[in-house]
Amino acid sequence: MPSTTFTMIKPDAVQNGHIGAILQQINEAGFRITAMEMTRLSRVEAETFYAVHKERPFFPDLVAYMTSGPIVAAILEKDQAVDDFRKLIGATDPAQAEEGTIRKKYASSIAANAIHGSDSDENAQIEGSFFFGTRQRF
Ligand code: GDP
């Protein structure tokens, strides 16, 4: 049965002109885009989205980076969406990511790592609702 995950194309990948290539790779991997928006996070939104990391030393850098330019947020649907999407994007640090993964191809560094993917079904729901609320989707 199809499940969903949540993604953001992060500011570095948007700035570097990779939106089209990344969305193509996502579609070709069998994900259906059921909601999508290009937007920019406020500081409070970035702090809220990454609240789980607020005690980490990199938190201020993470918030500054995520608010540095536009992002593309989307909800994706597929069987085993969360696990399959984490495989498609690759490891957090692009230097550790497998060949062919989105982070290996498009990320600049562990901080500016091109794309987000939810790490659990529960977080996919929370993150999707954070951006898209309960509006009817296609
Ligand atoms: P993810 O689930 O693979 O995105 O990784 P995490 O949940 O561990 O980290 C969330 C995000 O914080 C990552 O995607 C990076 O953008 C950022 N991040 C993680 N580790 C570091 C770090 O050591 N330094 C900086 N500046 N950012 C980091």
Coordinates of C-alpha atoms and ligand atoms in Angstrom, one line a residue:
M1 CA 0.0 0.0 0.0
P2 CA 1.4 3.5 -0.9
S3 CA 2.8 5.5 2.0
T4 CA 4.1 9.0 2.1
T5 CA 7.3 10.9 2.9
F6 CA 8.2 14.5 3.1
T7 CA 11.1 16.2 1.3
M8 CA 12.6 19.7 0.9
I9 CA 15.1 20.6 -1.8
K10 CA 17.4 22.8 0.3
P11 CA 18.7 26.3 -0.4
D12 CA 22.1 25.1 -1.9
A13 CA 20.4 22.8 -4.5
V14 CA 17.8 25.5 -5.4
Q15 CA 20.6 28.1 -5.7
N16 CA 22.7 25.8 -7.8
G17 CA 19.9 25.1 -10.3
H18 CA 19.2 21.5 -9.4
I19 CA 15.5 21.6 -8.8
G20 CA 14.6 20.1 -12.2
A21 CA 17.2 17.3 -12.1
I22 CA 16.3 16.3 -8.6
L23 CA 12.5 16.2 -9.3
Q24 CA 13.2 14.1 -12.4
Q25 CA 15.3 11.6 -10.3
I26 CA 12.5 11.5 -7.7
N27 CA 9.9 10.7 -10.3
E28 CA 12.0 8.2 -12.2
A29 CA 12.5 6.3 -8.8
G30 CA 8.8 5.8 -8.7
F31 CA 7.6 8.5 -6.3
R32 CA 4.4 10.5 -7.1
I33 CA 4.4 14.1 -6.0
T34 CA 1.1 14.8 -4.2
A35 CA 1.9 18.3 -2.9
M36 CA 4.6 20.8 -3.8
E37 CA 5.5 24.4 -3.0
M38 CA 8.5 26.7 -3.5
T39 CA 8.8 28.9 -0.4
R40 CA 11.3 30.4 2.0
L41 CA 11.5 29.4 5.7
S42 CA 11.4 32.0 8.4
R43 CA 13.8 31.7 11.3
V44 CA 11.1 30.5 13.6
E45 CA 9.9 27.9 11.0
A46 CA 13.4 26.6 10.6
E47 CA 14.0 26.4 14.3
T48 CA 10.6 24.6 14.7
F49 CA 11.3 22.1 11.9
Y50 CA 14.7 21.2 13.3
A51 CA 13.8 21.5 17.0
V52 CA 15.1 18.0 17.7
H53 CA 18.6 19.3 16.9
K54 CA 18.4 22.5 19.1
E55 CA 21.1 21.4 21.5
R56 CA 23.5 20.4 18.8
P57 CA 26.5 22.7 18.2
F58 CA 25.6 23.1 14.5
F59 CA 22.0 24.3 15.2
P60 CA 22.7 28.0 14.6
D61 CA 24.5 27.2 11.3
L62 CA 21.7 24.9 10.3
V63 CA 19.0 27.5 10.9
A64 CA 21.1 30.2 9.1
Y65 CA 21.6 27.9 6.1
M66 CA 17.9 26.7 5.9
T67 CA 16.8 30.4 5.9
S68 CA 19.4 31.5 3.4
G69 CA 17.2 31.1 0.3
P70 CA 14.2 29.5 -1.2
I71 CA 13.4 25.8 -0.7
V72 CA 11.0 23.4 -2.5
A73 CA 8.8 21.4 -0.1
A74 CA 6.9 18.3 -1.3
I75 CA 4.9 15.3 -0.2
L76 CA 5.8 12.1 -2.0
E77 CA 3.9 8.8 -2.3
K78 CA 5.2 5.3 -3.0
D79 CA 5.4 1.9 -1.3
Q80 CA 7.9 2.1 1.5
A81 CA 8.2 5.8 0.8
V82 CA 10.3 6.7 3.9
D83 CA 12.9 3.9 3.5
D84 CA 13.2 4.1 -0.3
F85 CA 13.5 7.9 -0.2
R86 CA 16.3 7.8 2.4
K87 CA 18.1 5.3 0.1
L88 CA 17.6 7.6 -2.9
I89 CA 19.0 10.7 -1.1
G90 CA 22.0 8.9 0.5
A91 CA 23.9 9.6 3.7
T92 CA 23.7 12.9 5.5
D93 CA 27.4 13.6 4.7
P94 CA 27.7 13.6 0.8
A95 CA 31.3 12.3 1.2
Q96 CA 29.8 9.1 2.7
A97 CA 26.8 8.9 0.3
E98 CA 26.7 6.1 -2.3
E99 CA 27.3 6.8 -6.0
G100 CA 24.2 8.0 -7.8
T101 CA 22.4 9.2 -4.7
I102 CA 20.9 12.7 -4.8
R103 CA 23.3 14.0 -2.1
K104 CA 26.3 12.4 -3.8
K105 CA 25.4 14.2 -7.0
Y106 CA 24.2 17.5 -5.8
A107 CA 25.2 18.2 -2.2
S108 CA 28.1 20.6 -1.3
S109 CA 28.8 19.5 2.3
I110 CA 27.3 17.9 5.4
A111 CA 25.7 21.2 6.2
A112 CA 24.5 22.2 2.7
N113 CA 23.4 18.7 1.7
A114 CA 20.9 19.4 -1.0
I115 CA 17.8 17.6 0.2
H116 CA 15.8 16.5 3.3
G117 CA 13.9 13.2 3.7
S118 CA 11.8 12.2 6.7
D119 CA 13.3 9.5 8.9
S120 CA 10.0 7.8 10.0
D121 CA 6.4 7.5 9.0
E122 CA 5.4 9.5 12.0
N123 CA 7.8 12.4 11.2
A124 CA 6.6 12.3 7.5
Q125 CA 3.1 13.1 8.8
I126 CA 4.3 15.8 11.2
E127 CA 6.5 17.4 8.6
G128 CA 4.0 17.2 5.8
S129 CA 1.3 18.8 8.0
F130 CA 3.8 21.5 9.1
F131 CA 4.0 22.7 5.4
F132 CA 0.7 21.7 3.8
G133 CA -1.8 21.5 6.7
T134 CA -4.8 19.4 6.1
R135 CA -5.7 20.8 2.7
Q136 CA -7.1 18.3 0.2
R137 CA -4.4 16.9 -2.1
F138 CA -4.7 15.3 -5.5
Ligands
GDP1 P1 19.4 13.8 7.9 O1 18.2 13.1 8.5 O2 20.2 12.9 7.0 O3 19.0 15.1 7.2 O4 20.4 14.2 9.0 P2 20.2 14.7 10.6 O5 18.8 14.6 11.0 O6 21.3 14.1 11.4 O7 20.6 16.3 10.4 C1 19.7 17.2 10.0 C2 20.4 18.2 9.1 O8 21.3 19.0 9.9 C3 21.3 17.6 8.0 O9 20.6 17.2 6.8 C4 22.3 18.8 7.7 O10 21.7 19.8 6.9 C5 22.5 19.3 9.1 N1 23.7 18.8 9.7 C6 23.9 17.5 10.2 N2 25.1 17.4 10.7 C7 25.7 18.6 10.6 C8 27.0 19.1 11.0 O11 27.8 18.4 11.5 N3 27.2 20.4 10.7 C9 26.3 21.2 10.1 N4 26.5 22.6 9.9 N5 25.0 20.8 9.7 C10 24.8 19.5 10.0

